[in-house]
Amino acid sequence: MQYTPGSGCDGENTRAVSLPEPPAVERPMRMPVHRATTYAFGSTQEFADVINGSRAGYSYGRFDNPTADAFADAVAALEGVRLPEPVRGQAFSSGMGALSTVFLALTESGSHVVAARSLYGNTHSLLDGLLRRFGVRTDFVDITDLDAVRVAVGPRTRMVFTETLSNPTTTVSDLPGLAQIAHEVGAALVVDSTFASPAVCRPLEHGADVVVHSATKYIGGHSDATGGVAVAAPALIDRIRAARVDLGTCLAPDEAYMLHRGLETLPLRVARQCETATALAAALQGHPAVERVDHPSLTSHPAHVLAEKLFDPGRRGAVVTVHPKGGRDAGLAFADRLRTATLAASLGGTHTLAAHVATTSHRNMSDADLAAAGISPGAVRFSIGLEDPQDLIEDALQALGNG
């Protein structure tokens, strides 16, 4: 209700909560932040139509929010720019919130999942721990071996799951090949494309059914907002939204605003980060203290040719994983000697971040699981920021003992 003089509602408290509507304005150059959790209606029928979905609108913040929707739609526009049919997005409180919701929306007790063996640690534990408790069985396979994937799928397979670029080995998934295998058994191909972002690769163009991002990373780009997003065809997104409403994994409007802002500079940032990552990988490859460097720009990388096929020109991702000789202790010492790169969690921001993989992002995996995923106990992952390339190269060389 809005107070109108002479209406009979003259009490000071009534007037205080019935203030005039804000004035209409021209189109702002910044997206408004809609913090309201509750929306008013002119009639009971209008209220009912919006709440049951027969009419577009907003009723309650956990269901939908205009700022969060604007962010999700913006990501969908980037992911679906070359698709013949429209796609839609849903925003979540975090990347893991997005993955959890998508997984629960697409599976049920008795479902089977085929997933990449090399995954982000929390994703692995979600599939192998929490979902297994509810009767969802997951087989982890070498996702680069399409024959192994084809053998693993079956009549109960509801989802094939992979990462565009795996964490941290930067393995590249053959998305068209995986999509064909998944669709032959009626399963959905779900792709976590956090490490790529839409500025490097758009999995829906290559046959994926759902693409998921931890928007905290490259999409936000400034290490100051947490969120997730999923993009798919409208029918799938409706299922995912229904699960999000039940689970409560909605994205806060202030976070949505900041993540939306990050999209405006995404191509510029990612192009620069990828260029620097390529330079760092080339500088460290062949160093006498280094066993292996993982980055698809290197011709020695197993997926170098596939990355050239699937990724945008000149962009091979901005994560470089260095495997020092000498095992876990060598990796810990290497990380501790870094001065320009910062030891910190997450990735995709303006600062170059480094992490010893086995004790941080993949701490939930056993040594056997790490080895199966191709991760050495000394591996150090670099998320490249916007520093000058030569400064990062010199820092890594001195940390390896060649300074």
mmCIF file with all atom_site columns, N, CA, C and O in Angstrom, residues 300-349:
data_model
loop_
_atom_site.group_PDB
_atom_site.id
_atom_site.type_symbol
_atom_site.label_atom_id
_atom_site.label_alt_id
_atom_site.label_comp_id
_atom_site.label_asym_id
_atom_site.label_entity_id
_atom_site.label_seq_id
_atom_site.pdbx_PDB_ins_code
_atom_site.Cartn_x
_atom_site.Cartn_y
_atom_site.Cartn_z
_atom_site.occupancy
_atom_site.B_iso_or_equiv
_atom_site.pdbx_formal_charge
_atom_site.auth_seq_id
_atom_site.auth_comp_id
_atom_site.auth_asym_id
_atom_site.auth_atom_id
_atom_site.pdbx_PDB_model_num
ATOM 1   N N  . SER A 1 300 ? 53.533 -30.365 -26.338 1.00 0.00 ? 300 SER A N  1
ATOM 2   C CA . SER A 1 300 ? 53.699 -31.613 -25.583 1.00 0.00 ? 300 SER A CA 1
ATOM 3   C C  . SER A 1 300 ? 52.430 -32.010 -24.840 1.00 0.00 ? 300 SER A C  1
ATOM 4   O O  . SER A 1 300 ? 52.321 -33.143 -24.358 1.00 0.00 ? 300 SER A O  1
ATOM 5   N N  . HIS A 1 301 ? 51.483 -31.101 -24.715 1.00 0.00 ? 301 HIS A N  1
ATOM 6   C CA . HIS A 1 301 ? 50.247 -31.391 -23.987 1.00 0.00 ? 301 HIS A CA 1
ATOM 7   C C  . HIS A 1 301 ? 49.408 -32.380 -24.799 1.00 0.00 ? 301 HIS A C  1
ATOM 8   O O  . HIS A 1 301 ? 49.222 -32.203 -26.004 1.00 0.00 ? 301 HIS A O  1
ATOM 9   N N  . PRO A 1 302 ? 48.874 -33.429 -24.160 1.00 0.00 ? 302 PRO A N  1
ATOM 10  C CA . PRO A 1 302 ? 48.116 -34.446 -24.914 1.00 0.00 ? 302 PRO A CA 1
ATOM 11  C C  . PRO A 1 302 ? 46.916 -33.891 -25.679 1.00 0.00 ? 302 PRO A C  1
ATOM 12  O O  . PRO A 1 302 ? 46.496 -34.482 -26.677 1.00 0.00 ? 302 PRO A O  1
ATOM 13  N N  . ALA A 1 303 ? 46.352 -32.771 -25.214 1.00 0.00 ? 303 ALA A N  1
ATOM 14  C CA . ALA A 1 303 ? 45.152 -32.229 -25.849 1.00 0.00 ? 303 ALA A CA 1
ATOM 15  C C  . ALA A 1 303 ? 45.431 -30.947 -26.623 1.00 0.00 ? 303 ALA A C  1
ATOM 16  O O  . ALA A 1 303 ? 44.519 -30.156 -26.879 1.00 0.00 ? 303 ALA A O  1
ATOM 17  N N  . HIS A 1 304 ? 46.676 -30.734 -27.009 1.00 0.00 ? 304 HIS A N  1
ATOM 18  C CA . HIS A 1 304 ? 47.030 -29.511 -27.721 1.00 0.00 ? 304 HIS A CA 1
ATOM 19  C C  . HIS A 1 304 ? 46.192 -29.337 -28.995 1.00 0.00 ? 304 HIS A C  1
ATOM 20  O O  . HIS A 1 304 ? 45.635 -28.256 -29.244 1.00 0.00 ? 304 HIS A O  1
ATOM 21  N N  . VAL A 1 305 ? 46.072 -30.393 -29.783 1.00 0.00 ? 305 VAL A N  1
ATOM 22  C CA . VAL A 1 305 ? 45.329 -30.310 -31.047 1.00 0.00 ? 305 VAL A CA 1
ATOM 23  C C  . VAL A 1 305 ? 43.838 -30.134 -30.776 1.00 0.00 ? 305 VAL A C  1
ATOM 24  O O  . VAL A 1 305 ? 43.158 -29.343 -31.444 1.00 0.00 ? 305 VAL A O  1
ATOM 25  N N  . LEU A 1 306 ? 43.309 -30.850 -29.789 1.00 0.00 ? 306 LEU A N  1
ATOM 26  C CA . LEU A 1 306 ? 41.888 -30.734 -29.456 1.00 0.00 ? 306 LEU A CA 1
ATOM 27  C C  . LEU A 1 306 ? 41.558 -29.328 -28.974 1.00 0.00 ? 306 LEU A C  1
ATOM 28  O O  . LEU A 1 306 ? 40.504 -28.772 -29.334 1.00 0.00 ? 306 LEU A O  1
ATOM 29  N N  . ALA A 1 307 ? 42.440 -28.729 -28.182 1.00 0.00 ? 307 ALA A N  1
ATOM 30  C CA . ALA A 1 307 ? 42.215 -27.359 -27.712 1.00 0.00 ? 307 ALA A CA 1
ATOM 31  C C  . ALA A 1 307 ? 42.159 -26.384 -28.884 1.00 0.00 ? 307 ALA A C  1
ATOM 32  O O  . ALA A 1 307 ? 41.343 -25.452 -28.887 1.00 0.00 ? 307 ALA A O  1
ATOM 33  N N  . GLU A 1 308 ? 43.004 -26.582 -29.872 1.00 0.00 ? 308 GLU A N  1
ATOM 34  C CA . GLU A 1 308 ? 42.974 -25.715 -31.049 1.00 0.00 ? 308 GLU A CA 1
ATOM 35  C C  . GLU A 1 308 ? 41.639 -25.836 -31.787 1.00 0.00 ? 308 GLU A C  1
ATOM 36  O O  . GLU A 1 308 ? 41.156 -24.866 -32.374 1.00 0.00 ? 308 GLU A O  1
ATOM 37  N N  . LYS A 1 309 ? 41.036 -27.001 -31.723 1.00 0.00 ? 309 LYS A N  1
ATOM 38  C CA . LYS A 1 309 ? 39.760 -27.237 -32.402 1.00 0.00 ? 309 LYS A CA 1
ATOM 39  C C  . LYS A 1 309 ? 38.589 -26.612 -31.649 1.00 0.00 ? 309 LYS A C  1
ATOM 40  O O  . LYS A 1 309 ? 37.672 -26.040 -32.264 1.00 0.00 ? 309 LYS A O  1
ATOM 41  N N  . LEU A 1 310 ? 38.594 -26.714 -30.314 1.00 0.00 ? 310 LEU A N  1
ATOM 42  C CA . LEU A 1 310 ? 37.431 -26.323 -29.517 1.00 0.00 ? 310 LEU A CA 1
ATOM 43  C C  . LEU A 1 310 ? 37.503 -24.903 -28.973 1.00 0.00 ? 310 LEU A C  1
ATOM 44  O O  . LEU A 1 310 ? 36.459 -24.283 -28.718 1.00 0.00 ? 310 LEU A O  1
ATOM 45  N N  . PHE A 1 311 ? 38.709 -24.385 -28.764 1.00 0.00 ? 311 PHE A N  1
ATOM 46  C CA . PHE A 1 311 ? 38.868 -23.110 -28.078 1.00 0.00 ? 311 PHE A CA 1
ATOM 47  C C  . PHE A 1 311 ? 39.000 -21.950 -29.058 1.00 0.00 ? 311 PHE A C  1
ATOM 48  O O  . PHE A 1 311 ? 39.407 -22.129 -30.210 1.00 0.00 ? 311 PHE A O  1
ATOM 49  N N  . ASP A 1 312 ? 38.697 -20.761 -28.577 1.00 0.00 ? 312 ASP A N  1
ATOM 50  C CA . ASP A 1 312 ? 38.848 -19.566 -29.395 1.00 0.00 ? 312 ASP A CA 1
ATOM 51  C C  . ASP A 1 312 ? 40.332 -19.330 -29.719 1.00 0.00 ? 312 ASP A C  1
ATOM 52  O O  . ASP A 1 312 ? 41.205 -19.673 -28.906 1.00 0.00 ? 312 ASP A O  1
ATOM 53  N N  . PRO A 1 313 ? 40.627 -18.740 -30.852 1.00 0.00 ? 313 PRO A N  1
ATOM 54  C CA . PRO A 1 313 ? 42.026 -18.565 -31.272 1.00 0.00 ? 313 PRO A CA 1
ATOM 55  C C  . PRO A 1 313 ? 42.866 -17.830 -30.234 1.00 0.00 ? 313 PRO A C  1
ATOM 56  O O  . PRO A 1 313 ? 42.458 -16.801 -29.693 1.00 0.00 ? 313 PRO A O  1
ATOM 57  N N  . GLY A 1 314 ? 44.045 -18.397 -29.951 1.00 0.00 ? 314 GLY A N  1
ATOM 58  C CA . GLY A 1 314 ? 44.991 -17.763 -29.043 1.00 0.00 ? 314 GLY A CA 1
ATOM 59  C C  . GLY A 1 314 ? 44.661 -17.885 -27.576 1.00 0.00 ? 314 GLY A C  1
ATOM 60  O O  . GLY A 1 314 ? 45.406 -17.377 -26.731 1.00 0.00 ? 314 GLY A O  1
ATOM 61  N N  . ARG A 1 315 ? 43.568 -18.572 -27.245 1.00 0.00 ? 315 ARG A N  1
ATOM 62  C CA . ARG A 1 315 ? 43.162 -18.697 -25.838 1.00 0.00 ? 315 ARG A CA 1
ATOM 63  C C  . ARG A 1 315 ? 43.112 -20.159 -25.443 1.00 0.00 ? 315 ARG A C  1
ATOM 64  O O  . ARG A 1 315 ? 42.283 -20.915 -25.941 1.00 0.00 ? 315 ARG A O  1
ATOM 65  N N  . ARG A 1 316 ? 44.017 -20.539 -24.561 1.00 0.00 ? 316 ARG A N  1
ATOM 66  C CA . ARG A 1 316 ? 44.121 -21.933 -24.139 1.00 0.00 ? 316 ARG A CA 1
ATOM 67  C C  . ARG A 1 316 ? 43.935 -22.072 -22.634 1.00 0.00 ? 316 ARG A C  1
ATOM 68  O O  . ARG A 1 316 ? 44.371 -23.038 -22.023 1.00 0.00 ? 316 ARG A O  1
ATOM 69  N N  . GLY A 1 317 ? 43.281 -21.088 -22.033 1.00 0.00 ? 317 GLY A N  1
ATOM 70  C CA . GLY A 1 317 ? 43.076 -21.125 -20.591 1.00 0.00 ? 317 GLY A CA 1
ATOM 71  C C  . GLY A 1 317 ? 44.181 -20.407 -19.860 1.00 0.00 ? 317 GLY A C  1
ATOM 72  O O  . GLY A 1 317 ? 45.285 -20.206 -20.393 1.00 0.00 ? 317 GLY A O  1
ATOM 73  N N  . ALA A 1 318 ? 43.890 -19.997 -18.638 1.00 0.00 ? 318 ALA A N  1
ATOM 74  C CA . ALA A 1 318 ? 44.845 -19.193 -17.871 1.00 0.00 ? 318 ALA A CA 1
ATOM 75  C C  . ALA A 1 318 ? 45.316 -19.886 -16.606 1.00 0.00 ? 318 ALA A C  1
ATOM 76  O O  . ALA A 1 318 ? 45.783 -19.237 -15.670 1.00 0.00 ? 318 ALA A O  1
ATOM 77  N N  . VAL A 1 319 ? 45.211 -21.207 -16.586 1.00 0.00 ? 319 VAL A N  1
ATOM 78  C CA . VAL A 1 319 ? 45.738 -21.997 -15.476 1.00 0.00 ? 319 VAL A CA 1
ATOM 79  C C  . VAL A 1 319 ? 46.927 -22.804 -15.978 1.00 0.00 ? 319 VAL A C  1
ATOM 80  O O  . VAL A 1 319 ? 46.840 -23.478 -17.009 1.00 0.00 ? 319 VAL A O  1
ATOM 81  N N  . VAL A 1 320 ? 48.014 -22.716 -15.256 1.00 0.00 ? 320 VAL A N  1
ATOM 82  C CA . VAL A 1 320 ? 49.228 -23.473 -15.562 1.00 0.00 ? 320 VAL A CA 1
ATOM 83  C C  . VAL A 1 320 ? 49.583 -24.288 -14.323 1.00 0.00 ? 320 VAL A C  1
ATOM 84  O O  . VAL A 1 320 ? 49.693 -23.729 -13.229 1.00 0.00 ? 320 VAL A O  1
ATOM 85  N N  . THR A 1 321 ? 49.744 -25.586 -14.487 1.00 0.00 ? 321 THR A N  1
ATOM 86  C CA . THR A 1 321 ? 50.127 -26.435 -13.359 1.00 0.00 ? 321 THR A CA 1
ATOM 87  C C  . THR A 1 321 ? 51.543 -26.953 -13.580 1.00 0.00 ? 321 THR A C  1
ATOM 88  O O  . THR A 1 321 ? 51.854 -27.522 -14.628 1.00 0.00 ? 321 THR A O  1
ATOM 89  N N  . VAL A 1 322 ? 52.375 -26.709 -12.581 1.00 0.00 ? 322 VAL A N  1
ATOM 90  C CA . VAL A 1 322 ? 53.794 -27.083 -12.641 1.00 0.00 ? 322 VAL A CA 1
ATOM 91  C C  . VAL A 1 322 ? 54.029 -28.250 -11.692 1.00 0.00 ? 322 VAL A C  1
ATOM 92  O O  . VAL A 1 322 ? 53.633 -28.201 -10.521 1.00 0.00 ? 322 VAL A O  1
ATOM 93  N N  . HIS A 1 323 ? 54.671 -29.293 -12.202 1.00 0.00 ? 323 HIS A N  1
ATOM 94  C CA . HIS A 1 323 ? 54.991 -30.473 -11.401 1.00 0.00 ? 323 HIS A CA 1
ATOM 95  C C  . HIS A 1 323 ? 56.505 -30.501 -11.174 1.00 0.00 ? 323 HIS A C  1
ATOM 96  O O  . HIS A 1 323 ? 57.259 -30.977 -12.035 1.00 0.00 ? 323 HIS A O  1
ATOM 97  N N  . PRO A 1 324 ? 56.990 -29.988 -10.038 1.00 0.00 ? 324 PRO A N  1
ATOM 98  C CA . PRO A 1 324 ? 58.439 -30.008 -9.784  1.00 0.00 ? 324 PRO A CA 1
ATOM 99  C C  . PRO A 1 324 ? 58.952 -31.431 -9.544  1.00 0.00 ? 324 PRO A C  1
ATOM 100 O O  . PRO A 1 324 ? 58.207 -32.299 -9.073  1.00 0.00 ? 324 PRO A O  1
ATOM 101 N N  . LYS A 1 325 ? 60.188 -31.655 -9.862  1.00 0.00 ? 325 LYS A N  1
ATOM 102 C CA . LYS A 1 325 ? 60.826 -32.921 -9.511  1.00 0.00 ? 325 LYS A CA 1
ATOM 103 C C  . LYS A 1 325 ? 61.062 -32.944 -7.998  1.00 0.00 ? 325 LYS A C  1
ATOM 104 O O  . LYS A 1 325 ? 61.354 -31.912 -7.399  1.00 0.00 ? 325 LYS A O  1
ATOM 105 N N  . GLY A 1 326 ? 60.918 -34.111 -7.404  1.00 0.00 ? 326 GLY A N  1
ATOM 106 C CA . GLY A 1 326 ? 61.191 -34.224 -5.972  1.00 0.00 ? 326 GLY A CA 1
ATOM 107 C C  . GLY A 1 326 ? 59.975 -34.442 -5.110  1.00 0.00 ? 326 GLY A C  1
ATOM 108 O O  . GLY A 1 326 ? 60.090 -34.481 -3.871  1.00 0.00 ? 326 GLY A O  1
ATOM 109 N N  . GLY A 1 327 ? 58.792 -34.574 -5.710  1.00 0.00 ? 327 GLY A N  1
ATOM 110 C CA . GLY A 1 327 ? 57.606 -34.937 -4.952  1.00 0.00 ? 327 GLY A CA 1
ATOM 111 C C  . GLY A 1 327 ? 56.999 -33.820 -4.126  1.00 0.00 ? 327 GLY A C  1
ATOM 112 O O  . GLY A 1 327 ? 57.201 -32.633 -4.387  1.00 0.00 ? 327 GLY A O  1
ATOM 113 N N  . ARG A 1 328 ? 56.272 -34.215 -3.090  1.00 0.00 ? 328 ARG A N  1
ATOM 114 C CA . ARG A 1 328 ? 55.485 -33.289 -2.280  1.00 0.00 ? 328 ARG A CA 1
ATOM 115 C C  . ARG A 1 328 ? 56.350 -32.196 -1.655  1.00 0.00 ? 328 ARG A C  1
ATOM 116 O O  . ARG A 1 328 ? 56.006 -31.012 -1.689  1.00 0.00 ? 328 ARG A O  1
ATOM 117 N N  . ASP A 1 329 ? 57.470 -32.574 -1.081  1.00 0.00 ? 329 ASP A N  1
ATOM 118 C CA . ASP A 1 329 ? 58.319 -31.579 -0.410  1.00 0.00 ? 329 ASP A CA 1
ATOM 119 C C  . ASP A 1 329 ? 58.840 -30.531 -1.402  1.00 0.00 ? 329 ASP A C  1
ATOM 120 O O  . ASP A 1 329 ? 58.904 -29.341 -1.078  1.00 0.00 ? 329 ASP A O  1
ATOM 121 N N  . ALA A 1 330 ? 59.198 -30.977 -2.599  1.00 0.00 ? 330 ALA A N  1
ATOM 122 C CA . ALA A 1 330 ? 59.683 -30.032 -3.613  1.00 0.00 ? 330 ALA A CA 1
ATOM 123 C C  . ALA A 1 330 ? 58.580 -29.067 -4.023  1.00 0.00 ? 330 ALA A C  1
ATOM 124 O O  . ALA A 1 330 ? 58.823 -27.872 -4.214  1.00 0.00 ? 330 ALA A O  1
ATOM 125 N N  . GLY A 1 331 ? 57.360 -29.575 -4.149  1.00 0.00 ? 331 GLY A N  1
ATOM 126 C CA . GLY A 1 331 ? 56.247 -28.711 -4.508  1.00 0.00 ? 331 GLY A CA 1
ATOM 127 C C  . GLY A 1 331 ? 55.940 -27.694 -3.427  1.00 0.00 ? 331 GLY A C  1
ATOM 128 O O  . GLY A 1 331 ? 55.682 -26.510 -3.723  1.00 0.00 ? 331 GLY A O  1
ATOM 129 N N  . LEU A 1 332 ? 55.957 -28.121 -2.171  1.00 0.00 ? 332 LEU A N  1
ATOM 130 C CA . LEU A 1 332 ? 55.712 -27.202 -1.062  1.00 0.00 ? 332 LEU A CA 1
ATOM 131 C C  . LEU A 1 332 ? 56.788 -26.117 -1.001  1.00 0.00 ? 332 LEU A C  1
ATOM 132 O O  . LEU A 1 332 ? 56.484 -24.935 -0.797  1.00 0.00 ? 332 LEU A O  1
ATOM 133 N N  . ALA A 1 333 ? 58.038 -26.519 -1.198  1.00 0.00 ? 333 ALA A N  1
ATOM 134 C CA . ALA A 1 333 ? 59.134 -25.543 -1.163  1.00 0.00 ? 333 ALA A CA 1
ATOM 135 C C  . ALA A 1 333 ? 59.032 -24.554 -2.324  1.00 0.00 ? 333 ALA A C  1
ATOM 136 O O  . ALA A 1 333 ? 59.249 -23.346 -2.150  1.00 0.00 ? 333 ALA A O  1
ATOM 137 N N  . PHE A 1 334 ? 58.689 -25.057 -3.500  1.00 0.00 ? 334 PHE A N  1
ATOM 138 C CA . PHE A 1 334 ? 58.512 -24.194 -4.666  1.00 0.00 ? 334 PHE A CA 1
ATOM 139 C C  . PHE A 1 334 ? 57.438 -23.146 -4.404  1.00 0.00 ? 334 PHE A C  1
ATOM 140 O O  . PHE A 1 334 ? 57.637 -21.942 -4.639  1.00 0.00 ? 334 PHE A O  1
ATOM 141 N N  . ALA A 1 335 ? 56.304 -23.571 -3.901  1.00 0.00 ? 335 ALA A N  1
ATOM 142 C CA . ALA A 1 335 ? 55.206 -22.642 -3.624  1.00 0.00 ? 335 ALA A CA 1
ATOM 143 C C  . ALA A 1 335 ? 55.600 -21.608 -2.578  1.00 0.00 ? 335 ALA A C  1
ATOM 144 O O  . ALA A 1 335 ? 55.292 -20.415 -2.705  1.00 0.00 ? 335 ALA A O  1
ATOM 145 N N  . ASP A 1 336 ? 56.289 -22.048 -1.544  1.00 0.00 ? 336 ASP A N  1
ATOM 146 C CA . ASP A 1 336 ? 56.651 -21.133 -0.452  1.00 0.00 ? 336 ASP A CA 1
ATOM 147 C C  . ASP A 1 336 ? 57.679 -20.088 -0.875  1.00 0.00 ? 336 ASP A C  1
ATOM 148 O O  . ASP A 1 336 ? 57.786 -19.032 -0.246  1.00 0.00 ? 336 ASP A O  1
ATOM 149 N N  . ARG A 1 337 ? 58.439 -20.370 -1.932  1.00 0.00 ? 337 ARG A N  1
ATOM 150 C CA . ARG A 1 337 ? 59.463 -19.405 -2.363  1.00 0.00 ? 337 ARG A CA 1
ATOM 151 C C  . ARG A 1 337 ? 58.927 -18.369 -3.352  1.00 0.00 ? 337 ARG A C  1
ATOM 152 O O  . ARG A 1 337 ? 59.641 -17.433 -3.716  1.00 0.00 ? 337 ARG A O  1
ATOM 153 N N  . LEU A 1 338 ? 57.693 -18.520 -3.785  1.00 0.00 ? 338 LEU A N  1
ATOM 154 C CA . LEU A 1 338 ? 57.116 -17.547 -4.717  1.00 0.00 ? 338 LEU A CA 1
ATOM 155 C C  . LEU A 1 338 ? 56.915 -16.200 -4.031  1.00 0.00 ? 338 LEU A C  1
ATOM 156 O O  . LEU A 1 338 ? 56.538 -16.137 -2.859  1.00 0.00 ? 338 LEU A O  1
ATOM 157 N N  . ARG A 1 339 ? 57.159 -15.115 -4.764  1.00 0.00 ? 339 ARG A N  1
ATOM 158 C CA . ARG A 1 339 ? 57.040 -13.774 -4.187  1.00 0.00 ? 339 ARG A CA 1
ATOM 159 C C  . ARG A 1 339 ? 56.037 -12.910 -4.954  1.00 0.00 ? 339 ARG A C  1
ATOM 160 O O  . ARG A 1 339 ? 55.317 -12.120 -4.343  1.00 0.00 ? 339 ARG A O  1
ATOM 161 N N  . THR A 1 340 ? 55.989 -13.018 -6.265  1.00 0.00 ? 340 THR A N  1
ATOM 162 C CA . THR A 1 340 ? 55.032 -12.228 -7.044  1.00 0.00 ? 340 THR A CA 1
ATOM 163 C C  . THR A 1 340 ? 53.670 -12.910 -7.055  1.00 0.00 ? 340 THR A C  1
ATOM 164 O O  . THR A 1 340 ? 52.640 -12.260 -6.853  1.00 0.00 ? 340 THR A O  1
ATOM 165 N N  . ALA A 1 341 ? 53.650 -14.202 -7.291  1.00 0.00 ? 341 ALA A N  1
ATOM 166 C CA . ALA A 1 341 ? 52.411 -14.965 -7.176  1.00 0.00 ? 341 ALA A CA 1
ATOM 167 C C  . ALA A 1 341 ? 52.034 -15.087 -5.705  1.00 0.00 ? 341 ALA A C  1
ATOM 168 O O  . ALA A 1 341 ? 52.899 -15.211 -4.836  1.00 0.00 ? 341 ALA A O  1
ATOM 169 N N  . THR A 1 342 ? 50.757 -15.058 -5.422  1.00 0.00 ? 342 THR A N  1
ATOM 170 C CA . THR A 1 342 ? 50.252 -15.084 -4.055  1.00 0.00 ? 342 THR A CA 1
ATOM 171 C C  . THR A 1 342 ? 49.670 -16.452 -3.734  1.00 0.00 ? 342 THR A C  1
ATOM 172 O O  . THR A 1 342 ? 48.920 -17.023 -4.532  1.00 0.00 ? 342 THR A O  1
ATOM 173 N N  . LEU A 1 343 ? 50.007 -16.978 -2.567  1.00 0.00 ? 343 LEU A N  1
ATOM 174 C CA . LEU A 1 343 ? 49.430 -18.242 -2.117  1.00 0.00 ? 343 LEU A CA 1
ATOM 175 C C  . LEU A 1 343 ? 48.009 -17.970 -1.628  1.00 0.00 ? 343 LEU A C  1
ATOM 176 O O  . LEU A 1 343 ? 47.805 -17.307 -0.604  1.00 0.00 ? 343 LEU A O  1
ATOM 177 N N  . ALA A 1 344 ? 47.036 -18.469 -2.342  1.00 0.00 ? 344 ALA A N  1
ATOM 178 C CA . ALA A 1 344 ? 45.643 -18.204 -1.991  1.00 0.00 ? 344 ALA A CA 1
ATOM 179 C C  . ALA A 1 344 ? 44.742 -19.174 -2.727  1.00 0.00 ? 344 ALA A C  1
ATOM 180 O O  . ALA A 1 344 ? 45.109 -19.762 -3.741  1.00 0.00 ? 344 ALA A O  1
ATOM 181 N N  . ALA A 1 345 ? 43.520 -19.320 -2.188  1.00 0.00 ? 345 ALA A N  1
ATOM 182 C CA . ALA A 1 345 ? 42.524 -20.179 -2.815  1.00 0.00 ? 345 ALA A CA 1
ATOM 183 C C  . ALA A 1 345 ? 41.874 -19.472 -3.994  1.00 0.00 ? 345 ALA A C  1
ATOM 184 O O  . ALA A 1 345 ? 42.053 -18.273 -4.203  1.00 0.00 ? 345 ALA A O  1
ATOM 185 N N  . SER A 1 346 ? 41.120 -20.261 -4.759  1.00 0.00 ? 346 SER A N  1
ATOM 186 C CA . SER A 1 346 ? 40.329 -19.772 -5.879  1.00 0.00 ? 346 SER A CA 1
ATOM 187 C C  . SER A 1 346 ? 41.219 -19.421 -7.067  1.00 0.00 ? 346 SER A C  1
ATOM 188 O O  . SER A 1 346 ? 42.421 -19.723 -7.100  1.00 0.00 ? 346 SER A O  1
ATOM 189 N N  . LEU A 1 347 ? 40.631 -18.750 -8.053  1.00 0.00 ? 347 LEU A N  1
ATOM 190 C CA . LEU A 1 347 ? 41.341 -18.438 -9.287  1.00 0.00 ? 347 LEU A CA 1
ATOM 191 C C  . LEU A 1 347 ? 40.504 -17.469 -10.102 1.00 0.00 ? 347 LEU A C  1
ATOM 192 O O  . LEU A 1 347 ? 39.364 -17.144 -9.756  1.00 0.00 ? 347 LEU A O  1
ATOM 193 N N  . GLY A 1 348 ? 41.085 -16.978 -11.199 1.00 0.00 ? 348 GLY A N  1
ATOM 194 C CA . GLY A 1 348 ? 40.337 -16.177 -12.152 1.00 0.00 ? 348 GLY A CA 1
ATOM 195 C C  . GLY A 1 348 ? 40.303 -14.688 -11.882 1.00 0.00 ? 348 GLY A C  1
ATOM 196 O O  . GLY A 1 348 ? 39.661 -13.950 -12.620 1.00 0.00 ? 348 GLY A O  1
ATOM 197 N N  . GLY A 1 349 ? 40.987 -14.224 -10.823 1.00 0.00 ? 349 GLY A N  1
ATOM 198 C CA . GLY A 1 349 ? 40.975 -12.808 -10.501 1.00 0.00 ? 349 GLY A CA 1
ATOM 199 C C  . GLY A 1 349 ? 42.133 -12.063 -11.130 1.00 0.00 ? 349 GLY A C  1
ATOM 200 O O  . GLY A 1 349 ? 42.865 -12.588 -11.971 1.00 0.00 ? 349 GLY A O  1
#
